[in-house]
Amino acid sequence: MRITKLGEDILRQVAEPVAMEEINDDFRAFLDEMFDAMIEADGVGLAGPQAGISKRVFVVIADDDVRRVFINPQIISTSAELCDYEEGCLSVPGVYESIQRPAKVTVQAFNERGKPFTLEAEGLLARIIQHENDHLDGHLFIDRGDPDFAQKTIEQFARRAENAEKKRLAKAAKEAKIAAKKAAKAKK
């Protein structure tokens, strides 16, 4: 599974709710793929838009090592107490910024079997839930920090994407040239 990166449109879209009839074995297999991609990338959370689907779902493994699935989550309350923490994101690799968020949250969602649950979370789990829930609304952690830092990060990723596209086109042109030479040789 490829994780989407800053600059891809899906990361800025509001994700669609998951219909209850969509929660089936195929969907659960997709959730397993999300967990695998997240673990492989050394992450603690991954949202649907990061996995290439504009659906309101995210997976989490916090410091308690419990695999959690949140389908159609709604944060129903947050604490007045705030805390700062340096956040990163699999969709914005190599970029970290101290972000202030509520220290505790209460979230309602459905699990991978379509069963509703309510969870009160604090610490790292609360932060991950808020971070991943932001993805479902088209927001990234850089949007919650210093605006100048966010703009520089967006510009940096745009340059990276532009350079990658130039390299891809150059490689394709080189391959086409080699193929044309081989075809001309074959005709002789």
GROMACS .gro file of C-alpha atoms in nm, residues 95-98 141-142 145-155:
model
   17
   95VAL     CA    1   0.885   1.707   0.901
   96TYR     CA    2   0.813   1.762   1.270
   97GLU     CA    3   0.655   2.048   1.460
   98SER     CA    4   0.533   2.108   1.814
  141PHE     CA    5  -0.081   1.875   1.145
  142ILE     CA    6   0.115   2.155   0.979
  145GLY     CA    7   0.120   2.513   1.376
  146ASP     CA    8   0.317   2.813   1.253
  147PRO     CA    9   0.168   2.936   0.920
  148ASP     CA   10   0.511   3.027   0.780
  149PHE     CA   11   0.642   2.679   0.861
  150ALA     CA   12   0.336   2.525   0.693
  151GLN     CA   13   0.385   2.735   0.379
  152LYS     CA   14   0.756   2.646   0.357
  153THR     CA   15   0.672   2.278   0.402
  154ILE     CA   16   0.406   2.290   0.129
  155GLU     CA   17   0.649   2.463  -0.108
   0.00000   0.00000   0.00000
